[in-house]
Amino acid sequence: MISQDDVPQVRGSVTFGRALSELTWLRVGGPADVLFQPADLADLQDFLRGLAPNIAVFPMGVGSNLIVRDGGLRAAVIRLGRGFNGIEIEGTRVTAGAAALDAHVARKAAAAGVDLTFLRTIPGAIGGAVRMNAGCYGSYVADHLIEARAVRRDGALEVLKPDDLKFAYRQSSLPEGWVLTEAVFEGAAGDPDALEARMSDQLAKRDASQPTKERSAGSTFRNPAGFSSTGKADDVHDLKAWKVIDDAGMRGARIGGAQMSEMHSNFMINTGGATAADLENLGELVRKKVYENSAITLEWEIMRVGDPSREQA
């Protein structure tokens, strides 16, 4: 366990034994040894520089794509907030703090006539979007990122170009313990009213097809085809995760309080009272049934971290 002696003096908020279930969209998970919410960039640098080097660091966004296991996290969890959520626009370039919500960035960019509309329906914040190369309607972070800025585990600042991040479908390469703080995007110029109308249409389609009012973490598994839905009429569905889950008869499948949504079978939901183990076990059962039915191995899109049980904490 992390003690007060392991943690440097900082200006931000430090909480020991913080329950992470309160901070994830799925509302599951045990406590973090320590949760740090930095006051600003310098505070974050000081914390990482002064933290005992044997302590793991886990940057956590808004918990939209995350299962924290029931035993919690033996790590210093870093959650960025105010001071890291600014959005600035110059021409067609948008600079957004890692804590800025994807939807807010899309809306503010659109109002300024910059097309980053693909971010509008992506749950979460910019740090996670960069880390996961988030995408929707055929566009990805990798298509628009100019550079990202991060604080290394030793507290030094680093500027990362797209090649440094080695983007792939739903993933990037970021050294262990580094914390993304800001990203710069380039979007095409567009008419603000047209961009707003496009986003409204995207939201309507999402709400008609996804369980947006349930406790979920977005898509559970990556599409086997290796690309996101385009939203176009000629989109191919044969190798979409929801299709192979349906074909395996797992739409609506349940374990405890965890369920694969009846509305969208690639969305796992907490119907009430689910544990992290319920959710993860259901996901593994879905993977097993899909493989038995189609010889396709689904890969998790939701990140799963921490100890499985409190006995191991």
PDB file of C-alpha atoms in Angstrom:
ATOM      1  CA  MET A   1       0.000   0.000   0.000  1.00  0.00           C
ATOM      2  CA  ILE A   2       1.103   3.560  -0.661  1.00  0.00           C
ATOM      3  CA  SER A   3       1.708   5.654   2.448  1.00  0.00           C
ATOM      4  CA  GLN A   4       1.927   9.386   2.980  1.00  0.00           C
ATOM      5  CA  ASP A   5       5.720   9.066   3.092  1.00  0.00           C
ATOM      6  CA  ASP A   6       5.681   7.837  -0.529  1.00  0.00           C
ATOM      7  CA  VAL A   7       3.821  10.903  -1.817  1.00  0.00           C
ATOM      8  CA  PRO A   8       5.380  14.379  -2.207  1.00  0.00           C
ATOM      9  CA  GLN A   9       3.853  17.603  -0.937  1.00  0.00           C
ATOM     10  CA  VAL A  10       1.602  19.061  -3.648  1.00  0.00           C
ATOM     11  CA  ARG A  11      -1.010  21.781  -4.094  1.00  0.00           C
ATOM     12  CA  GLY A  12      -3.627  19.535  -5.611  1.00  0.00           C
ATOM     13  CA  SER A  13      -5.912  16.993  -3.952  1.00  0.00           C
ATOM     14  CA  VAL A  14      -4.489  13.721  -2.575  1.00  0.00           C
ATOM     15  CA  THR A  15      -6.901  11.045  -1.296  1.00  0.00           C
ATOM     16  CA  PHE A  16      -5.834   7.662   0.082  1.00  0.00           C
ATOM     17  CA  GLY A  17      -8.056   4.616  -0.462  1.00  0.00           C
ATOM     18  CA  ARG A  18     -10.404   6.457  -2.846  1.00  0.00           C
ATOM     19  CA  ALA A  19     -13.276   4.315  -4.155  1.00  0.00           C
ATOM     20  CA  LEU A  20     -12.993   4.303  -7.949  1.00  0.00           C
ATOM     21  CA  SER A  21     -16.504   2.916  -8.445  1.00  0.00           C
ATOM     22  CA  GLU A  22     -17.725   6.474  -7.936  1.00  0.00           C
ATOM     23  CA  LEU A  23     -15.610   7.692 -10.855  1.00  0.00           C
ATOM     24  CA  THR A  24     -16.367   5.133 -13.588  1.00  0.00           C
ATOM     25  CA  TRP A  25     -19.380   5.099 -15.859  1.00  0.00           C
ATOM     26  CA  LEU A  26     -20.055   1.444 -15.019  1.00  0.00           C
ATOM     27  CA  ARG A  27     -19.989   2.258 -11.273  1.00  0.00           C
ATOM     28  CA  VAL A  28     -17.838  -0.722 -10.312  1.00  0.00           C
ATOM     29  CA  GLY A  29     -14.385  -1.227  -8.841  1.00  0.00           C
ATOM     30  CA  GLY A  30     -12.406  -1.143  -5.627  1.00  0.00           C
ATOM     31  CA  PRO A  31     -10.256   1.649  -4.205  1.00  0.00           C
ATOM     32  CA  ALA A  32      -7.059   3.212  -5.497  1.00  0.00           C
ATOM     33  CA  ASP A  33      -4.157   3.294  -3.065  1.00  0.00           C
ATOM     34  CA  VAL A  34      -4.043   7.019  -3.754  1.00  0.00           C
ATOM     35  CA  LEU A  35      -5.883   9.386  -6.066  1.00  0.00           C
ATOM     36  CA  PHE A  36      -4.138  12.600  -7.097  1.00  0.00           C
ATOM     37  CA  GLN A  37      -5.901  15.503  -8.790  1.00  0.00           C
ATOM     38  CA  PRO A  38      -3.246  18.085  -9.721  1.00  0.00           C
ATOM     39  CA  ALA A  39      -3.846  21.808  -9.422  1.00  0.00           C
ATOM     40  CA  ASP A  40      -1.975  22.548 -12.652  1.00  0.00           C
ATOM     41  CA  LEU A  41       0.802  21.328 -14.932  1.00  0.00           C
ATOM     42  CA  ALA A  42       3.633  22.250 -12.560  1.00  0.00           C
ATOM     43  CA  ASP A  43       1.864  20.440  -9.719  1.00  0.00           C
ATOM     44  CA  LEU A  44       1.581  17.301 -11.859  1.00  0.00           C
ATOM     45  CA  GLN A  45       5.278  17.488 -12.722  1.00  0.00           C
ATOM     46  CA  ASP A  46       6.235  17.892  -9.070  1.00  0.00           C
ATOM     47  CA  PHE A  47       4.099  14.916  -8.058  1.00  0.00           C
ATOM     48  CA  LEU A  48       5.559  12.554 -10.660  1.00  0.00           C
ATOM     49  CA  ARG A  49       9.090  13.763  -9.996  1.00  0.00           C
ATOM     50  CA  GLY A  50       8.744  13.310  -6.246  1.00  0.00           C
ATOM     51  CA  LEU A  51       6.710  10.083  -6.184  1.00  0.00           C
ATOM     52  CA  ALA A  52       8.644   7.020  -5.053  1.00  0.00           C
ATOM     53  CA  PRO A  53       9.954   5.425  -8.270  1.00  0.00           C
ATOM     54  CA  ASN A  54       8.659   1.929  -7.452  1.00  0.00           C
ATOM     55  CA  ILE A  55       5.028   3.143  -7.415  1.00  0.00           C
ATOM     56  CA  ALA A  56       2.932   2.498 -10.511  1.00  0.00           C
ATOM     57  CA  VAL A  57       1.111   5.452 -12.062  1.00  0.00           C
ATOM     58  CA  PHE A  58      -2.275   5.098 -13.740  1.00  0.00           C
ATOM     59  CA  PRO A  59      -3.730   8.105 -15.587  1.00  0.00           C
ATOM     60  CA  MET A  60      -7.523   7.997 -15.425  1.00  0.00           C
ATOM     61  CA  GLY A  61      -9.886  10.097 -17.478  1.00  0.00           C
ATOM     62  CA  VAL A  62     -13.615  10.287 -16.799  1.00  0.00           C
ATOM     63  CA  GLY A  63     -13.884   6.498 -16.517  1.00  0.00           C
ATOM     64  CA  SER A  64     -16.011   6.099 -19.639  1.00  0.00           C
ATOM     65  CA  ASN A  65     -14.092   3.146 -21.099  1.00  0.00           C
ATOM     66  CA  LEU A  66     -12.908   1.394 -17.969  1.00  0.00           C
ATOM     67  CA  ILE A  67     -13.549  -1.534 -15.662  1.00  0.00           C
ATOM     68  CA  VAL A  68     -11.680  -1.231 -12.364  1.00  0.00           C
ATOM     69  CA  ARG A  69     -11.645  -4.688 -10.823  1.00  0.00           C
ATOM     70  CA  ASP A  70     -13.210  -5.254  -7.408  1.00  0.00           C
ATOM     71  CA  GLY A  71      -9.879  -5.377  -5.559  1.00  0.00           C
ATOM     72  CA  GLY A  72      -8.965  -1.877  -6.696  1.00  0.00           C
ATOM     73  CA  LEU A  73      -5.686  -0.450  -7.952  1.00  0.00           C
ATOM     74  CA  ARG A  74      -2.277  -0.664  -6.292  1.00  0.00           C
ATOM     75  CA  ALA A  75      -1.165   2.541  -7.932  1.00  0.00           C
ATOM     76  CA  ALA A  76      -1.171   6.297  -7.820  1.00  0.00           C
ATOM     77  CA  VAL A  77      -4.183   7.168  -9.934  1.00  0.00           C
ATOM     78  CA  ILE A  78      -3.974  10.578 -11.590  1.00  0.00           C
ATOM     79  CA  ARG A  79      -7.167  12.301 -12.639  1.00  0.00           C
ATOM     80  CA  LEU A  80      -6.931  15.625 -14.438  1.00  0.00           C
ATOM     81  CA  GLY A  81      -9.642  18.225 -13.958  1.00  0.00           C
ATOM     82  CA  ARG A  82      -9.784  22.003 -13.951  1.00  0.00           C
ATOM     83  CA  GLY A  83      -6.606  23.438 -15.349  1.00  0.00           C
ATOM     84  CA  PHE A  84      -6.483  20.678 -17.968  1.00  0.00           C
ATOM     85  CA  ASN A  85      -9.823  21.169 -19.731  1.00  0.00           C
ATOM     86  CA  GLY A  86      -9.227  24.330 -21.761  1.00  0.00           C
ATOM     87  CA  ILE A  87     -10.097  24.564 -25.462  1.00  0.00           C
ATOM     88  CA  GLU A  88      -8.403  27.107 -27.745  1.00  0.00           C
ATOM     89  CA  ILE A  89      -8.972  27.583 -31.466  1.00  0.00           C
ATOM     90  CA  GLU A  90      -6.739  29.346 -33.947  1.00  0.00           C
ATOM     91  CA  GLY A  91      -7.717  29.035 -37.587  1.00  0.00           C
ATOM     92  CA  THR A  92      -8.460  25.364 -38.161  1.00  0.00           C
ATOM     93  CA  ARG A  93      -6.263  24.192 -35.279  1.00  0.00           C
ATOM     94  CA  VAL A  94      -7.831  23.207 -31.986  1.00  0.00           C
ATOM     95  CA  THR A  95      -5.798  22.814 -28.792  1.00  0.00           C
ATOM     96  CA  ALA A  96      -7.619  20.892 -26.085  1.00  0.00           C
ATOM     97  CA  GLY A  97      -6.620  19.897 -22.578  1.00  0.00           C
ATOM     98  CA  ALA A  98      -6.621  16.191 -21.822  1.00  0.00           C
ATOM     99  CA  ALA A  99      -9.560  16.624 -19.414  1.00  0.00           C
ATOM    100  CA  ALA A 100     -11.737  18.423 -21.982  1.00  0.00           C
ATOM    101  CA  LEU A 101     -14.722  16.284 -22.913  1.00  0.00           C
ATOM    102  CA  ASP A 102     -14.716  15.035 -26.503  1.00  0.00           C
ATOM    103  CA  ALA A 103     -18.248  16.332 -27.026  1.00  0.00           C
ATOM    104  CA  HIS A 104     -17.321  19.822 -25.777  1.00  0.00           C
ATOM    105  CA  VAL A 105     -14.332  19.975 -28.124  1.00  0.00           C
ATOM    106  CA  ALA A 106     -16.498  18.968 -31.085  1.00  0.00           C
ATOM    107  CA  ARG A 107     -19.157  21.566 -30.247  1.00  0.00           C
ATOM    108  CA  LYS A 108     -16.734  24.424 -29.627  1.00  0.00           C
ATOM    109  CA  ALA A 109     -14.796  23.598 -32.796  1.00  0.00           C
ATOM    110  CA  ALA A 110     -18.001  23.467 -34.842  1.00  0.00           C
ATOM    111  CA  ALA A 111     -19.106  26.858 -33.520  1.00  0.00           C
ATOM    112  CA  ALA A 112     -15.784  28.223 -34.784  1.00  0.00           C
ATOM    113  CA  GLY A 113     -16.227  26.559 -38.180  1.00  0.00           C
ATOM    114  CA  VAL A 114     -13.800  23.673 -37.613  1.00  0.00           C
ATOM    115  CA  ASP A 115     -14.879  20.115 -38.392  1.00  0.00           C
ATOM    116  CA  LEU A 116     -14.045  17.728 -35.551  1.00  0.00           C
ATOM    117  CA  THR A 117     -17.609  16.429 -35.541  1.00  0.00           C
ATOM    118  CA  PHE A 118     -16.474  12.793 -35.217  1.00  0.00           C
ATOM    119  CA  LEU A 119     -15.702  13.536 -31.555  1.00  0.00           C
ATOM    120  CA  ARG A 120     -19.289  14.552 -30.738  1.00  0.00           C
ATOM    121  CA  THR A 121     -20.650  11.099 -29.919  1.00  0.00           C
ATOM    122  CA  ILE A 122     -17.473   9.636 -28.416  1.00  0.00           C
ATOM    123  CA  PRO A 123     -17.814   9.268 -24.627  1.00  0.00           C
ATOM    124  CA  GLY A 124     -14.943  10.477 -22.508  1.00  0.00           C
ATOM    125  CA  ALA A 125     -12.199  13.077 -22.560  1.00  0.00           C
ATOM    126  CA  ILE A 126      -9.427  14.030 -24.970  1.00  0.00           C
ATOM    127  CA  GLY A 127      -6.643  12.228 -23.092  1.00  0.00           C
ATOM    128  CA  GLY A 128      -8.446   8.928 -23.436  1.00  0.00           C
ATOM    129  CA  ALA A 129      -9.399   9.676 -27.039  1.00  0.00           C
ATOM    130  CA  VAL A 130      -5.736  10.125 -27.951  1.00  0.00           C
ATOM    131  CA  ARG A 131      -4.647   7.116 -25.916  1.00  0.00           C
ATOM    132  CA  MET A 132      -7.234   4.872 -27.609  1.00  0.00           C
ATOM    133  CA  ASN A 133      -7.136   6.511 -31.066  1.00  0.00           C
ATOM    134  CA  ALA A 134     -10.869   7.023 -30.696  1.00  0.00           C
ATOM    135  CA  GLY A 135     -12.918   7.111 -33.846  1.00  0.00           C
ATOM    136  CA  CYS A 136     -16.410   7.262 -35.217  1.00  0.00           C
ATOM    137  CA  TYR A 137     -18.040   7.484 -38.642  1.00  0.00           C
ATOM    138  CA  GLY A 138     -14.774   6.514 -40.330  1.00  0.00           C
ATOM    139  CA  SER A 139     -12.656   9.274 -38.727  1.00  0.00           C
ATOM    140  CA  TYR A 140     -10.040   8.766 -36.031  1.00  0.00           C
ATOM    141  CA  VAL A 141      -7.871  10.866 -33.745  1.00  0.00           C
ATOM    142  CA  ALA A 142      -4.891   9.749 -35.849  1.00  0.00           C
ATOM    143  CA  ASP A 143      -6.409  11.528 -38.874  1.00  0.00           C
ATOM    144  CA  HIS A 144      -6.453  14.902 -37.116  1.00  0.00           C
ATOM    145  CA  LEU A 145      -3.745  14.942 -34.432  1.00  0.00           C
ATOM    146  CA  ILE A 146      -0.848  17.353 -34.974  1.00  0.00           C
ATOM    147  CA  GLU A 147       0.869  16.718 -31.650  1.00  0.00           C
ATOM    148  CA  ALA A 148       0.205  15.739 -28.050  1.00  0.00           C
ATOM    149  CA  ARG A 149       1.940  16.844 -24.889  1.00  0.00           C
ATOM    150  CA  ALA A 150       2.677  14.621 -21.930  1.00  0.00           C
ATOM    151  CA  VAL A 151       4.482  14.558 -18.608  1.00  0.00           C
ATOM    152  CA  ARG A 152       6.908  11.668 -18.329  1.00  0.00           C
ATOM    153  CA  ARG A 153       7.180   9.477 -15.226  1.00  0.00           C
ATOM    154  CA  ASP A 154      10.222  11.528 -14.167  1.00  0.00           C
ATOM    155  CA  GLY A 155       8.231  14.781 -14.372  1.00  0.00           C
ATOM    156  CA  ALA A 156       9.783  16.075 -17.600  1.00  0.00           C
ATOM    157  CA  LEU A 157       7.622  17.473 -20.411  1.00  0.00           C
ATOM    158  CA  GLU A 158       7.488  15.710 -23.767  1.00  0.00           C
ATOM    159  CA  VAL A 159       5.976  16.658 -27.133  1.00  0.00           C
ATOM    160  CA  LEU A 160       4.704  13.662 -29.109  1.00  0.00           C
ATOM    161  CA  LYS A 161       4.077  13.562 -32.847  1.00  0.00           C
ATOM    162  CA  PRO A 162       1.648  11.049 -34.379  1.00  0.00           C
ATOM    163  CA  ASP A 163       4.529   8.763 -35.409  1.00  0.00           C
ATOM    164  CA  ASP A 164       5.687   8.655 -31.784  1.00  0.00           C
ATOM    165  CA  LEU A 165       2.310   7.318 -30.710  1.00  0.00           C
ATOM    166  CA  LYS A 166       2.267   4.509 -33.309  1.00  0.00           C
ATOM    167  CA  PHE A 167      -1.479   4.737 -33.840  1.00  0.00           C
ATOM    168  CA  ALA A 168      -3.446   1.629 -34.771  1.00  0.00           C
ATOM    169  CA  TYR A 169      -7.118   0.689 -34.583  1.00  0.00           C
ATOM    170  CA  ARG A 170      -8.293   1.617 -31.072  1.00  0.00           C
ATOM    171  CA  GLN A 171      -4.777   1.881 -29.682  1.00  0.00           C
ATOM    172  CA  SER A 172      -1.564   3.876 -29.444  1.00  0.00           C
ATOM    173  CA  SER A 173       1.820   3.462 -27.813  1.00  0.00           C
ATOM    174  CA  LEU A 174       2.496   5.572 -24.718  1.00  0.00           C
ATOM    175  CA  PRO A 175       5.255   4.734 -22.222  1.00  0.00           C
ATOM    176  CA  GLU A 176       4.170   3.405 -18.830  1.00  0.00           C
ATOM    177  CA  GLY A 177       3.393   6.140 -16.323  1.00  0.00           C
ATOM    178  CA  TRP A 178       3.320   9.028 -18.803  1.00  0.00           C
ATOM    179  CA  VAL A 179       0.345  11.387 -18.466  1.00  0.00           C
ATOM    180  CA  LEU A 180      -1.142  13.103 -21.514  1.00  0.00           C
ATOM    181  CA  THR A 181      -1.982  16.731 -20.774  1.00  0.00           C
ATOM    182  CA  GLU A 182      -2.930  18.371 -24.085  1.00  0.00           C
ATOM    183  CA  ALA A 183      -3.520  17.661 -27.764  1.00  0.00           C
ATOM    184  CA  VAL A 184      -3.523  19.776 -30.919  1.00  0.00           C
ATOM    185  CA  PHE A 185      -5.883  18.833 -33.767  1.00  0.00           C
ATOM    186  CA  GLU A 186      -6.382  20.031 -37.323  1.00  0.00           C
ATOM    187  CA  GLY A 187      -9.901  20.036 -38.729  1.00  0.00           C
ATOM    188  CA  ALA A 188     -11.343  21.010 -42.073  1.00  0.00           C
ATOM    189  CA  ALA A 189     -13.080  24.367 -42.337  1.00  0.00           C
ATOM    190  CA  GLY A 190     -16.848  24.153 -42.417  1.00  0.00           C
ATOM    191  CA  ASP A 191     -20.049  26.106 -41.994  1.00  0.00           C
ATOM    192  CA  PRO A 192     -20.974  26.187 -38.279  1.00  0.00           C
ATOM    193  CA  ASP A 193     -24.676  25.615 -38.933  1.00  0.00           C
ATOM    194  CA  ALA A 194     -23.960  22.640 -41.215  1.00  0.00           C
ATOM    195  CA  LEU A 195     -21.560  21.140 -38.692  1.00  0.00           C
ATOM    196  CA  GLU A 196     -24.096  21.567 -35.881  1.00  0.00           C
ATOM    197  CA  ALA A 197     -26.774  19.917 -38.031  1.00  0.00           C
ATOM    198  CA  ARG A 198     -24.466  16.978 -38.739  1.00  0.00           C
ATOM    199  CA  MET A 199     -23.791  16.496 -35.042  1.00  0.00           C
ATOM    200  CA  SER A 200     -27.498  16.643 -34.236  1.00  0.00           C
ATOM    201  CA  ASP A 201     -28.090  13.919 -36.817  1.00  0.00           C
ATOM    202  CA  GLN A 202     -25.285  11.806 -35.350  1.00  0.00           C
ATOM    203  CA  LEU A 203     -26.734  12.169 -31.861  1.00  0.00           C
ATOM    204  CA  ALA A 204     -30.186  11.157 -33.035  1.00  0.00           C
ATOM    205  CA  LYS A 205     -28.782   8.024 -34.713  1.00  0.00           C
ATOM    206  CA  ARG A 206     -26.768   7.160 -31.616  1.00  0.00           C
ATOM    207  CA  ASP A 207     -29.701   7.567 -29.247  1.00  0.00           C
ATOM    208  CA  ALA A 208     -31.887   5.429 -31.526  1.00  0.00           C
ATOM    209  CA  SER A 209     -29.407   2.539 -31.603  1.00  0.00           C
ATOM    210  CA  GLN A 210     -27.394   2.632 -28.363  1.00  0.00           C
ATOM    211  CA  PRO A 211     -28.398   2.342 -24.688  1.00  0.00           C
ATOM    212  CA  THR A 212     -27.286   5.880 -23.843  1.00  0.00           C
ATOM    213  CA  LYS A 213     -29.485   6.053 -20.744  1.00  0.00           C
ATOM    214  CA  GLU A 214     -27.957   2.913 -19.195  1.00  0.00           C
ATOM    215  CA  ARG A 215     -24.740   2.489 -17.205  1.00  0.00           C
ATOM    216  CA  SER A 216     -22.342   1.373 -19.918  1.00  0.00           C
ATOM    217  CA  ALA A 217     -18.802   2.032 -21.102  1.00  0.00           C
ATOM    218  CA  GLY A 218     -19.469   2.370 -24.814  1.00  0.00           C
ATOM    219  CA  SER A 219     -18.416  -0.425 -27.154  1.00  0.00           C
ATOM    220  CA  THR A 220     -17.239  -3.487 -25.239  1.00  0.00           C
ATOM    221  CA  PHE A 221     -15.185  -5.108 -28.010  1.00  0.00           C
ATOM    222  CA  ARG A 222     -13.243  -3.865 -31.005  1.00  0.00           C
ATOM    223  CA  ASN A 223     -14.676  -4.639 -34.413  1.00  0.00           C
ATOM    224  CA  PRO A 224     -12.893  -7.698 -35.854  1.00  0.00           C
ATOM    225  CA  ALA A 225     -12.690  -5.908 -39.209  1.00  0.00           C
ATOM    226  CA  GLY A 226     -10.388  -3.330 -37.641  1.00  0.00           C
ATOM    227  CA  PHE A 227     -12.376  -0.183 -38.367  1.00  0.00           C
ATOM    228  CA  SER A 228     -15.237   1.785 -36.880  1.00  0.00           C
ATOM    229  CA  SER A 229     -18.699   2.160 -38.348  1.00  0.00           C
ATOM    230  CA  THR A 230     -18.911   4.793 -41.051  1.00  0.00           C
ATOM    231  CA  GLY A 231     -22.605   5.547 -40.599  1.00  0.00           C
ATOM    232  CA  LYS A 232     -23.073   5.353 -44.373  1.00  0.00           C
ATOM    233  CA  ALA A 233     -25.662   3.297 -46.203  1.00  0.00           C
ATOM    234  CA  ASP A 234     -23.009   1.025 -47.755  1.00  0.00           C
ATOM    235  CA  ASP A 235     -21.350   0.203 -44.426  1.00  0.00           C
ATOM    236  CA  VAL A 236     -20.483  -3.506 -44.174  1.00  0.00           C
ATOM    237  CA  HIS A 237     -21.722  -5.236 -41.000  1.00  0.00           C
ATOM    238  CA  ASP A 238     -20.463  -8.826 -41.432  1.00  0.00           C
ATOM    239  CA  LEU A 239     -17.412  -8.273 -39.238  1.00  0.00           C
ATOM    240  CA  LYS A 240     -18.829  -5.826 -36.746  1.00  0.00           C
ATOM    241  CA  ALA A 241     -18.620  -6.917 -33.114  1.00  0.00           C
ATOM    242  CA  TRP A 242     -22.375  -6.625 -32.557  1.00  0.00           C
ATOM    243  CA  LYS A 243     -23.053  -8.916 -35.555  1.00  0.00           C
ATOM    244  CA  VAL A 244     -20.802 -11.768 -34.415  1.00  0.00           C
ATOM    245  CA  ILE A 245     -22.188 -11.412 -30.866  1.00  0.00           C
ATOM    246  CA  ASP A 246     -25.716 -11.689 -32.256  1.00  0.00           C
ATOM    247  CA  ASP A 247     -24.737 -14.684 -34.381  1.00  0.00           C
ATOM    248  CA  ALA A 248     -23.447 -16.392 -31.218  1.00  0.00           C
ATOM    249  CA  GLY A 249     -26.806 -15.827 -29.513  1.00  0.00           C
ATOM    250  CA  MET A 250     -25.381 -13.492 -26.865  1.00  0.00           C
ATOM    251  CA  ARG A 251     -27.591 -10.423 -27.273  1.00  0.00           C
ATOM    252  CA  GLY A 252     -29.171  -9.868 -23.853  1.00  0.00           C
ATOM    253  CA  ALA A 253     -26.923 -12.421 -22.102  1.00  0.00           C
ATOM    254  CA  ARG A 254     -26.541 -11.847 -18.346  1.00  0.00           C
ATOM    255  CA  ILE A 255     -24.307 -12.675 -15.404  1.00  0.00           C
ATOM    256  CA  GLY A 256     -25.487 -11.180 -12.127  1.00  0.00           C
ATOM    257  CA  GLY A 257     -26.172  -7.486 -12.710  1.00  0.00           C
ATOM    258  CA  ALA A 258     -24.184  -7.417 -15.965  1.00  0.00           C
ATOM    259  CA  GLN A 259     -25.958  -7.678 -19.311  1.00  0.00           C
ATOM    260  CA  MET A 260     -25.164  -7.388 -22.999  1.00  0.00           C
ATOM    261  CA  SER A 261     -27.697  -4.769 -24.063  1.00  0.00           C
ATOM    262  CA  GLU A 262     -30.816  -5.880 -25.914  1.00  0.00           C
ATOM    263  CA  MET A 263     -30.642  -2.578 -27.794  1.00  0.00           C
ATOM    264  CA  HIS A 264     -27.025  -2.926 -28.964  1.00  0.00           C
ATOM    265  CA  SER A 265     -25.328  -6.241 -28.266  1.00  0.00           C
ATOM    266  CA  ASN A 266     -21.798  -4.781 -28.173  1.00  0.00           C
ATOM    267  CA  PHE A 267     -22.743  -2.583 -25.217  1.00  0.00           C
ATOM    268  CA  MET A 268     -22.319  -4.112 -21.767  1.00  0.00           C
ATOM    269  CA  ILE A 269     -24.471  -2.518 -19.095  1.00  0.00           C
ATOM    270  CA  ASN A 270     -24.711  -2.554 -15.326  1.00  0.00           C
ATOM    271  CA  THR A 271     -28.398  -3.157 -14.752  1.00  0.00           C
ATOM    272  CA  GLY A 272     -27.903  -2.510 -11.033  1.00  0.00           C
ATOM    273  CA  GLY A 273     -25.680  -4.170  -8.477  1.00  0.00           C
ATOM    274  CA  ALA A 274     -23.173  -5.652 -10.935  1.00  0.00           C
ATOM    275  CA  THR A 275     -19.641  -6.252  -9.707  1.00  0.00           C
ATOM    276  CA  ALA A 276     -16.579  -5.752 -11.875  1.00  0.00           C
ATOM    277  CA  ALA A 277     -16.245  -9.556 -11.845  1.00  0.00           C
ATOM    278  CA  ASP A 278     -19.795  -9.909 -13.249  1.00  0.00           C
ATOM    279  CA  LEU A 279     -18.945  -7.564 -16.107  1.00  0.00           C
ATOM    280  CA  GLU A 280     -15.585  -9.107 -16.928  1.00  0.00           C
ATOM    281  CA  ASN A 281     -16.894 -12.672 -16.664  1.00  0.00           C
ATOM    282  CA  LEU A 282     -19.765 -11.840 -18.986  1.00  0.00           C
ATOM    283  CA  GLY A 283     -17.351 -10.333 -21.475  1.00  0.00           C
ATOM    284  CA  GLU A 284     -15.167 -13.436 -21.369  1.00  0.00           C
ATOM    285  CA  LEU A 285     -18.235 -15.654 -21.848  1.00  0.00           C
ATOM    286  CA  VAL A 286     -19.194 -13.601 -24.911  1.00  0.00           C
ATOM    287  CA  ARG A 287     -15.663 -13.981 -26.302  1.00  0.00           C
ATOM    288  CA  LYS A 288     -15.828 -17.761 -25.740  1.00  0.00           C
ATOM    289  CA  LYS A 289     -19.227 -18.152 -27.416  1.00  0.00           C
ATOM    290  CA  VAL A 290     -18.225 -15.974 -30.391  1.00  0.00           C
ATOM    291  CA  TYR A 291     -15.064 -18.009 -30.911  1.00  0.00           C
ATOM    292  CA  GLU A 292     -17.004 -21.283 -30.705  1.00  0.00           C
ATOM    293  CA  ASN A 293     -19.537 -19.992 -33.231  1.00  0.00           C
ATOM    294  CA  SER A 294     -17.326 -18.202 -35.765  1.00  0.00           C
ATOM    295  CA  ALA A 295     -13.646 -18.848 -34.840  1.00  0.00           C
ATOM    296  CA  ILE A 296     -13.288 -15.071 -34.314  1.00  0.00           C
ATOM    297  CA  THR A 297     -11.450 -13.882 -31.201  1.00  0.00           C
ATOM    298  CA  LEU A 298     -12.978 -10.627 -30.018  1.00  0.00           C
ATOM    299  CA  GLU A 299     -10.571  -8.136 -28.449  1.00  0.00           C
ATOM    300  CA  TRP A 300     -11.671  -5.998 -25.521  1.00  0.00           C
ATOM    301  CA  GLU A 301     -12.116  -2.305 -26.223  1.00  0.00           C
ATOM    302  CA  ILE A 302     -12.920  -1.544 -22.590  1.00  0.00           C
ATOM    303  CA  MET A 303      -9.751  -1.281 -20.494  1.00  0.00           C
ATOM    304  CA  ARG A 304      -9.685  -3.585 -17.451  1.00  0.00           C
ATOM    305  CA  VAL A 305      -7.284  -2.813 -14.613  1.00  0.00           C
ATOM    306  CA  GLY A 306      -6.629  -3.665 -10.985  1.00  0.00           C
ATOM    307  CA  ASP A 307      -6.806  -6.667  -8.662  1.00  0.00           C
ATOM    308  CA  PRO A 308      -9.656  -9.161  -9.130  1.00  0.00           C
ATOM    309  CA  SER A 309     -10.622  -9.457  -5.471  1.00  0.00           C
ATOM    310  CA  ARG A 310     -10.371  -7.474  -2.283  1.00  0.00           C
ATOM    311  CA  GLU A 311      -8.448 -10.334  -0.675  1.00  0.00           C
ATOM    312  CA  GLN A 312      -5.573  -9.492  -3.022  1.00  0.00           C
ATOM    313  CA  ALA A 313      -5.700  -5.780  -2.227  1.00  0.00           C
TER     314      ALA A 313
END
